[in-house]
Short mmCIF file of C-alpha atoms in Angstrom, two decimals:
data_model
loop_
_atom_site.label_atom_id
_atom_site.label_comp_id
_atom_site.label_asym_id
_atom_site.label_seq_id
_atom_site.Cartn_x
_atom_site.Cartn_y
_atom_site.Cartn_z
CA UNK N 703 0.95 -60.25 75.69
CA UNK N 704 4.48 -60.04 77.05
CA UNK N 705 5.69 -57.14 76.13
CA UNK N 706 9.19 -55.73 74.85
CA UNK N 707 11.56 -53.68 76.43
CA UNK N 708 12.00 -50.09 76.39
CA UNK N 709 14.94 -50.63 74.23
CA UNK N 710 15.98 -46.20 74.17
CA UNK N 711 15.30 -44.37 76.83
CA UNK N 712 13.92 -41.13 75.32
CA UNK N 713 15.09 -41.97 71.86
CA UNK N 714 12.42 -42.30 68.32
CA UNK N 715 11.90 -46.18 68.07
CA UNK N 716 13.40 -47.30 64.66
CA UNK N 717 9.21 -47.38 63.28
CA UNK N 718 9.13 -44.08 63.42
CA UNK N 719 12.59 -43.42 62.32
CA UNK N 720 12.07 -45.11 59.15
CA UNK N 721 8.97 -43.04 58.72
CA UNK N 722 11.29 -40.01 58.73
CA UNK N 723 14.39 -40.36 57.77
CA UNK N 724 13.93 -42.64 54.95
CA UNK N 725 16.42 -45.33 55.74
CA UNK N 726 16.50 -47.88 53.00
CA UNK N 727 15.56 -50.97 55.59
CA UNK N 728 12.00 -52.37 56.40
CA UNK N 729 11.39 -51.17 59.73
CA UNK N 730 10.70 -54.20 62.12
CA UNK N 731 6.96 -55.32 62.66
CA UNK N 732 7.96 -55.57 66.84
CA UNK N 733 9.15 -51.54 66.94
CA UNK N 734 6.61 -49.39 68.77
CA UNK N 735 6.24 -45.51 67.52
CA UNK N 736 6.41 -42.82 70.14
CA UNK N 737 6.06 -39.49 69.51
CA UNK N 738 7.58 -37.33 72.20
CA UNK N 739 10.82 -38.24 73.50
CA UNK N 740 12.23 -37.34 78.08
CA UNK N 741 15.34 -36.54 78.19
CA UNK N 742 17.70 -36.60 80.61
CA UNK N 743 18.95 -33.91 82.48
CA UNK N 744 22.35 -33.28 80.78
CA UNK N 745 25.13 -30.41 81.75
CA UNK N 746 25.03 -28.27 78.51
CA UNK N 747 26.31 -24.83 79.79
CA UNK N 748 30.03 -25.40 78.91
CA UNK N 749 29.39 -27.09 75.99
CA UNK N 750 31.96 -26.90 72.72
CA UNK N 751 28.83 -26.53 70.32
CA UNK N 752 27.49 -25.42 66.29
CA UNK N 753 25.14 -25.04 63.68
CA UNK N 754 25.56 -27.55 60.89
CA UNK N 755 23.48 -28.07 58.12
CA UNK N 756 22.92 -31.75 56.76
CA UNK N 757 24.83 -31.98 53.56
CA UNK N 758 24.42 -36.59 51.55
CA UNK N 759 27.41 -37.81 51.54
CA UNK N 760 25.93 -39.60 48.02
CA UNK N 761 26.04 -36.18 46.91
CA UNK N 762 29.95 -35.57 48.13
CA UNK N 763 32.35 -37.71 45.74
CA UNK N 764 34.90 -37.21 48.29
CA UNK N 765 32.80 -39.18 50.57
CA UNK N 766 32.48 -42.94 51.03
CA UNK N 767 28.80 -43.87 50.33
CA UNK N 768 28.95 -46.63 53.84
CA UNK N 769 32.01 -44.39 55.84
CA UNK N 770 31.19 -44.29 59.70
CA UNK N 771 33.17 -40.99 59.76
CA UNK N 772 30.95 -37.26 59.69
CA UNK N 773 32.97 -34.86 57.56
CA UNK N 774 33.10 -30.90 58.86
CA UNK N 775 35.29 -28.32 57.81
CA UNK N 776 38.16 -27.07 58.63
CA UNK N 777 36.53 -24.26 60.40
CA UNK N 778 34.00 -26.28 62.48
CA UNK N 779 35.13 -26.11 66.25
CA UNK N 780 38.35 -23.31 66.00
CA UNK N 781 38.98 -23.69 69.56
CA UNK N 782 39.87 -27.36 68.97
CA UNK N 783 43.38 -28.08 67.50
CA UNK N 784 43.30 -29.52 63.75
CA UNK N 785 44.02 -32.53 64.33
CA UNK N 786 42.20 -33.00 67.96
CA UNK N 787 39.55 -36.12 67.46
CA UNK N 788 35.82 -35.22 67.10
CA UNK N 789 32.86 -37.27 68.66
CA UNK N 790 29.48 -35.36 67.72
CA UNK N 791 26.01 -35.57 68.83
CA UNK N 792 23.19 -33.48 68.31
CA UNK N 793 20.25 -32.81 70.79
CA UNK N 794 20.40 -31.74 74.40
CA UNK N 795 21.49 -35.22 74.86
CA UNK N 796 24.12 -37.77 73.35
CA UNK N 797 21.77 -40.50 72.09
CA UNK N 798 24.47 -41.23 69.76
CA UNK N 799 28.07 -40.23 69.37
CA UNK N 800 29.73 -40.02 65.77
CA UNK N 801 33.57 -40.19 65.29
CA UNK N 802 34.34 -36.74 62.97
CA UNK N 803 37.11 -35.48 61.19
CA UNK N 804 37.83 -31.95 59.28
CA UNK N 805 38.30 -31.70 55.53
CA UNK N 806 39.06 -29.06 53.01
CA UNK N 807 36.47 -29.51 50.60
CA UNK N 808 33.57 -29.65 52.97
CA UNK N 809 31.96 -25.71 52.94
CA UNK N 810 31.61 -24.01 56.19
CA UNK N 811 28.88 -25.04 58.97
CA UNK N 812 28.52 -28.00 57.13
CA UNK N 813 28.50 -31.84 57.91
CA UNK N 814 28.49 -34.72 55.40
CA UNK N 815 26.79 -37.51 57.12
CA UNK N 816 26.00 -41.19 54.80
CA UNK N 817 22.50 -42.15 55.02
CA UNK N 818 23.00 -44.72 58.12
CA UNK N 819 24.60 -41.90 60.30
CA UNK N 820 21.22 -39.82 59.37
CA UNK N 821 19.72 -42.32 61.10
CA UNK N 822 21.71 -43.03 63.72
CA UNK N 823 21.06 -39.55 64.73
CA UNK N 824 17.77 -39.31 63.47
CA UNK N 825 18.82 -35.60 61.17
CA UNK N 826 17.35 -35.07 57.77
CA UNK N 827 19.23 -33.65 54.78
CA UNK N 828 19.32 -29.86 54.14
CA UNK N 829 18.20 -29.12 57.63
CA UNK N 830 20.21 -26.75 60.63
CA UNK N 831 21.18 -28.23 63.00
CA UNK N 832 22.94 -28.16 66.69
CA UNK N 833 26.04 -30.36 66.49
CA UNK N 834 28.54 -30.42 70.45
CA UNK N 835 31.18 -32.53 70.70
CA UNK N 836 31.79 -35.23 73.40
CA UNK N 837 33.95 -34.66 75.95
CA UNK N 838 32.72 -37.20 79.09
CA UNK N 839 35.48 -40.35 79.89
CA UNK N 840 34.56 -43.02 77.28
CA UNK N 841 35.25 -46.85 78.77
CA UNK N 842 36.98 -49.14 76.91
CA UNK N 843 34.98 -52.19 76.05
CA UNK N 844 35.95 -55.84 76.61
CA UNK N 845 32.51 -56.99 74.42
CA UNK N 846 29.95 -56.19 72.34
CA UNK N 847 27.13 -57.70 70.66
CA UNK N 848 25.69 -56.71 67.85
CA UNK N 849 23.25 -58.03 64.79
CA UNK N 850 23.70 -58.06 61.17
CA UNK N 851 21.40 -58.93 58.22
CA UNK N 852 22.08 -56.95 54.71
CA UNK N 853 21.05 -53.62 54.01
CA UNK N 854 18.34 -55.03 50.82
CA UNK N 855 16.63 -57.50 50.66
CA UNK N 856 17.96 -60.22 48.87
CA UNK N 857 16.84 -62.51 45.79
CA UNK N 858 17.75 -65.26 47.38
CA UNK N 859 18.79 -66.55 50.69
CA UNK N 860 22.36 -65.34 51.90
CA UNK N 861 24.73 -67.09 54.62
CA UNK N 862 27.56 -65.50 55.79
CA UNK N 863 30.61 -66.33 58.20
CA UNK N 864 30.31 -65.12 60.96
CA UNK N 865 33.96 -65.34 62.10
CA UNK N 866 34.73 -63.32 58.76
CA UNK N 867 32.26 -60.55 59.72
CA UNK N 868 33.01 -60.16 62.30
CA UNK N 869 37.54 -59.71 61.42
CA UNK N 870 35.46 -57.34 59.01
CA UNK N 871 33.58 -55.80 61.62
CA UNK N 872 36.17 -55.75 64.14
CA UNK N 873 38.73 -54.02 61.71
CA UNK N 874 35.40 -50.96 61.17
CA UNK N 875 35.18 -50.79 64.38
CA UNK N 876 38.87 -49.75 66.14
CA UNK N 877 39.33 -46.89 68.17
CA UNK N 878 35.27 -45.94 67.78
CA UNK N 879 32.71 -45.12 70.04
CA UNK N 880 29.83 -46.87 69.78
CA UNK N 881 26.44 -46.93 71.31
CA UNK N 882 24.07 -49.83 71.38
CA UNK N 883 21.42 -49.75 69.14
CA UNK N 884 23.89 -47.82 67.25
CA UNK N 885 24.17 -48.46 63.18
CA UNK N 886 27.33 -48.81 60.94
CA UNK N 887 27.31 -50.21 57.25
CA UNK N 888 29.65 -52.70 56.22
CA UNK N 889 30.20 -53.82 52.63
CA UNK N 890 32.33 -57.05 52.61
CA UNK N 891 32.48 -59.30 49.34
CA UNK N 892 29.88 -56.76 47.06
CA UNK N 893 27.63 -57.81 49.79
CA UNK N 894 26.24 -54.46 51.56
CA UNK N 895 25.51 -55.36 54.92
CA UNK N 896 23.90 -53.09 58.12
CA UNK N 897 24.84 -54.09 61.70
CA UNK N 898 23.56 -53.15 65.12
CA UNK N 899 25.36 -52.82 68.48
CA UNK N 900 22.88 -54.09 70.73
CA UNK N 901 24.95 -55.03 73.92
CA UNK N 902 28.29 -53.95 75.11
CA UNK N 903 30.40 -54.37 77.87
CA UNK N 904 32.66 -52.79 80.02
CA UNK N 905 36.19 -54.10 82.31
CA UNK N 906 34.33 -51.64 85.20
CA UNK N 907 30.72 -53.51 84.00
CA UNK N 908 30.50 -55.00 87.83
CA UNK N 909 31.44 -51.69 89.83
CA UNK N 910 29.27 -49.77 87.82
CA UNK N 911 26.76 -51.97 88.63
CA UNK N 912 26.50 -50.72 92.86
CA UNK N 913 25.85 -46.95 91.27
CA UNK N 914 23.42 -47.48 88.69
CA UNK N 915 19.74 -46.78 89.58
CA UNK N 916 18.19 -48.07 86.79
CA UNK N 917 20.23 -51.24 85.57
CA UNK N 918 22.47 -51.05 82.11
CA UNK N 919 21.82 -47.26 82.03
CA UNK N 920 25.59 -45.79 82.32
CA UNK N 921 26.39 -49.74 80.23
CA UNK N 922 25.43 -48.46 76.90
CA UNK N 923 28.87 -46.48 75.09
CA UNK N 924 32.33 -47.78 75.14
CA UNK N 925 35.57 -47.44 73.09
CA UNK N 926 36.34 -50.32 70.66
CA UNK N 927 40.19 -51.64 70.95
CA UNK N 928 42.34 -54.25 69.48
CA UNK N 929 41.08 -56.52 72.28
CA UNK N 930 37.71 -56.20 72.25
CA UNK N 931 35.77 -59.33 71.84
CA UNK N 932 33.02 -58.93 68.88
CA UNK N 933 30.09 -61.35 69.07
CA UNK N 934 27.59 -61.36 66.17
CA UNK N 935 24.28 -62.61 65.43
CA UNK N 936 21.70 -62.72 62.25
CA UNK N 937 18.97 -59.53 62.86
CA UNK N 938 15.64 -61.26 62.56
CA UNK N 939 13.37 -58.03 61.80
CA UNK N 940 14.85 -57.03 58.95
CA UNK N 941 14.22 -60.05 55.86
CA UNK N 942 13.15 -62.73 57.82
CA UNK N 943 14.56 -66.10 56.96
CA UNK N 944 16.13 -64.94 53.99
CA UNK N 945 19.88 -64.13 55.97
CA UNK N 946 21.45 -67.01 58.52
CA UNK N 947 24.99 -67.10 59.73
CA UNK N 948 27.37 -69.77 59.78
CA UNK N 949 30.06 -70.62 62.55
CA UNK N 950 28.97 -68.29 65.73
CA UNK N 951 29.99 -67.75 68.77
CA UNK N 952 27.30 -66.47 71.29
CA UNK N 953 28.84 -65.09 74.80
CA UNK N 954 28.41 -66.55 77.71
CA UNK N 955 24.86 -65.19 79.93
CA UNK N 956 25.58 -62.87 82.24
CA UNK N 957 23.77 -64.19 86.40
CA UNK N 958 20.58 -62.28 87.28
CA UNK N 959 20.84 -59.51 89.06
CA UNK N 960 19.11 -59.66 92.27
CA UNK N 961 18.16 -56.98 92.93
CA UNK N 962 16.37 -55.22 89.80
CA UNK N 963 13.05 -55.88 88.20
CA UNK N 964 10.80 -55.22 85.45
CA UNK N 965 8.70 -52.46 85.44
CA UNK N 966 5.93 -52.47 82.93
CA UNK N 967 3.51 -49.97 81.86
CA UNK N 968 -0.18 -50.48 81.39
CA UNK N 969 -0.34 -49.99 77.53
CA UNK N 970 -2.28 -52.22 75.41
CA UNK N 971 1.41 -53.36 73.71
CA UNK N 972 3.63 -53.19 77.32
CA UNK N 973 6.88 -51.60 77.48
CA UNK N 974 9.02 -52.62 80.46
CA UNK N 975 12.25 -51.52 82.35
CA UNK N 976 15.07 -53.04 84.32
CA UNK N 977 14.95 -51.20 86.95
CA UNK N 978 16.64 -51.35 89.72
CA UNK N 979 14.90 -51.98 93.36
CA UNK N 980 16.00 -49.15 95.39
CA UNK N 981 15.28 -46.61 92.74
CA UNK N 982 11.43 -47.26 93.54
CA UNK N 983 11.82 -46.77 97.40
CA UNK N 984 10.04 -43.34 97.20
CA UNK N 985 7.13 -45.31 95.00
CA UNK N 986 4.95 -46.61 98.04
CA UNK N 987 2.51 -48.85 95.63
CA UNK N 988 5.72 -50.63 93.58
CA UNK N 989 7.64 -50.31 96.65
CA UNK N 990 5.06 -53.01 98.38
CA UNK N 991 5.12 -55.23 95.48
CA UNK N 992 8.81 -55.13 94.63
CA UNK N 993 9.11 -56.50 98.45
CA UNK N 994 6.57 -59.15 97.80
CA UNK N 995 8.68 -60.68 94.94
CA UNK N 996 11.87 -61.18 96.41
CA UNK N 997 11.30 -64.91 96.41
CA UNK N 998 11.71 -64.74 92.62
CA UNK N 999 14.79 -63.02 92.69
CA UNK N 1000 16.22 -65.86 95.15
CA UNK N 1001 15.20 -68.16 92.60
CA UNK N 1002 16.53 -66.14 89.52
CA UNK N 1003 13.71 -64.70 88.13
CA UNK N 1004 13.43 -61.33 87.31
CA UNK N 1005 10.70 -59.68 89.10
CA UNK N 1006 7.85 -58.24 86.82
CA UNK N 1007 5.75 -55.33 88.19
CA UNK N 1008 3.13 -53.63 86.43
CA UNK N 1009 3.25 -49.98 87.35
CA UNK N 1010 -0.43 -48.57 85.59
CA UNK N 1011 1.45 -46.04 84.26
CA UNK N 1012 1.69 -45.50 80.44
CA UNK N 1013 4.93 -46.37 78.84
CA UNK N 1014 5.72 -42.13 78.22
CA UNK N 1015 4.60 -41.20 81.41
CA UNK N 1016 6.09 -43.83 82.95
CA UNK N 1017 10.15 -42.97 81.33
CA UNK N 1018 9.67 -39.38 82.92
CA UNK N 1019 8.72 -40.89 86.11
CA UNK N 1020 11.65 -42.85 86.38
CA UNK N 1021 14.18 -40.01 85.25
CA UNK N 1022 12.92 -37.65 87.89
CA UNK N 1023 13.53 -40.61 90.34
CA UNK N 1024 16.76 -40.64 89.15
CA UNK N 1025 17.57 -37.30 90.09
CA UNK N 1026 15.45 -37.42 93.29
CA UNK N 1027 17.83 -39.88 94.16
CA UNK N 1028 20.97 -37.78 93.41
CA UNK N 1029 19.36 -35.72 95.52
CA UNK N 1030 18.21 -33.17 93.03
CA UNK N 1031 14.68 -33.86 92.25
CA UNK N 1032 13.91 -29.65 92.96
CA UNK N 1033 15.43 -29.46 89.45
CA UNK N 1034 13.68 -31.89 87.31
CA UNK N 1035 12.79 -30.48 84.10
CA UNK N 1036 9.47 -31.06 82.41
CA UNK N 1037 7.35 -29.45 80.03
CA UNK N 1038 3.80 -27.94 81.90
CA UNK N 1039 1.80 -29.85 79.12
CA UNK N 1040 2.48 -33.06 80.80
CA UNK N 1041 1.69 -32.00 84.79
CA UNK N 1042 -1.83 -33.69 84.18
CA UNK N 1043 0.15 -36.77 83.48
CA UNK N 1044 2.47 -36.79 85.61
CA UNK N 1045 0.77 -35.25 88.87
CA UNK N 1046 -1.73 -38.85 88.01
CA UNK N 1047 1.39 -41.24 87.63
CA UNK N 1048 2.24 -39.41 91.42
CA UNK N 1049 -0.49 -40.73 92.82
CA UNK N 1050 -0.95 -43.90 90.90
CA UNK N 1051 2.37 -44.49 92.37
CA UNK N 1052 2.61 -43.13 95.62
CA UNK N 1053 5.18 -41.10 95.03
CA UNK N 1054 5.10 -38.18 97.32
CA UNK N 1055 8.32 -36.17 95.83
CA UNK N 1056 7.18 -36.33 92.12
CA UNK N 1057 3.63 -35.27 93.51
CA UNK N 1058 4.81 -32.30 95.20
CA UNK N 1059 6.98 -31.83 92.80
CA UNK N 1060 3.44 -31.33 90.21
CA UNK N 1061 1.72 -29.45 92.93
CA UNK N 1062 4.94 -26.68 93.47
CA UNK N 1063 4.97 -26.62 88.95
CA UNK N 1064 1.49 -26.02 89.93
CA UNK N 1065 1.17 -23.59 91.53
CA UNK N 1066 3.81 -21.38 89.67
CA UNK N 1067 2.41 -21.86 86.94
CA UNK N 1068 -1.06 -20.61 88.31
CA UNK N 1069 1.03 -17.27 89.51
CA UNK N 1070 1.75 -16.99 85.99
CA UNK N 1071 -1.47 -17.33 84.04
CA UNK N 1072 -5.20 -16.97 84.76
CA UNK N 1073 -7.16 -19.50 83.83
CA UNK N 1074 -9.70 -18.74 81.11
CA UNK N 1075 -13.08 -19.53 83.31
CA UNK N 1076 -11.78 -16.83 85.66
CA UNK N 1077 -10.29 -14.95 83.29
CA UNK N 1078 -13.46 -14.58 81.32
CA UNK N 1079 -15.70 -14.28 84.65
CA UNK N 1080 -12.95 -10.97 85.19
CA UNK N 1081 -14.24 -9.73 81.70
CA UNK N 1082 -18.03 -9.94 82.22
CA UNK N 1083 -17.62 -8.47 85.92
CA UNK N 1084 -15.40 -5.97 84.73
CA UNK N 1085 -18.47 -4.78 82.07
CA UNK N 1086 -21.35 -5.71 84.56
CA UNK N 1087 -19.88 -2.63 86.29
CA UNK N 1088 -19.23 -0.40 83.23
CA UNK N 1089 -23.17 -0.85 82.78
CA UNK N 1090 -24.15 -0.25 86.31
CA UNK N 1091 -21.56 3.11 86.46
CA UNK N 1092 -23.96 4.36 82.57
CA UNK N 1093 -27.26 3.79 84.45
CA UNK N 1094 -26.09 6.02 87.35
CA UNK N 1095 -24.88 8.62 85.04
#
């Protein structure tokens, strides 16, 4: 089994999202469920955020069903000018960013979202969530690639014109901040389409590559302007064989990077991560293997490295390694319930920094909690002493 790329770091995949949030398209058969997410470190100390209840756009007459705009009330984010553009995300980390606007008909502390937007944010209607403003610099995109298919399964095969749909999509996305794996609804000539962003490229990609630890990790988001080139292809996961495109133009393939490996998990259905070799320097077991694959890199092939660690734990290990290489490994935060898995992964990978952190966190835990056997032993000893004292009296 060749496995598949772990397409979104720390994000629930499509199968899980379809099951939980009811987007009206069938889940791709290639999706793999993840029940737990790992969130990268993100500074939330100075962000602007507020609580909003999600309202379905289908229940709000002023909202277009396929609108890509998230509408909030006039009272939202009062510290910003009324005409200031809003970029919104949900949760502790900006997995997806939505364009927002204030609207006089939206009730206070309410956000109006279409079902596609709810899918993007992974939120449910009539539930309250914390939405924050995305205030980081956003690079301009040179080009992007997207996959497109019809929203509902067609009764008969559909042939779309890529040139026409690309023009309509470029108009829809103009001045929007798009993120890899974000979806958009597009209505054209009476047909509702669903578009998924699959790749984005900025003018600074080559320079950014020099600073990245995980390949392509930063090249996930950007703003579309009039010069951004849009490439379309058919989404083969949804309605396979029923939708085709004519006049498709493909982007020239990028050269194979020589400093990247594909790091595989040890799951029965493995996933892989594109990882910079230098990210693995502190993992003795992997460093030896990576160095032995230099010949493959020179031949234009990306080496495959098998980690011996499960996907979810491997995801957390990579997040730690990124933070460790930024000299901030001691501040890496994880739930203590994952301590045994991370300690085992540190042993398997020969990652001493992670092992030291796990032992430190384990020591902190032992100071706070008395283990169950020790607690029961203490109670038993106390009862014994009490009985002995009664006999003596």
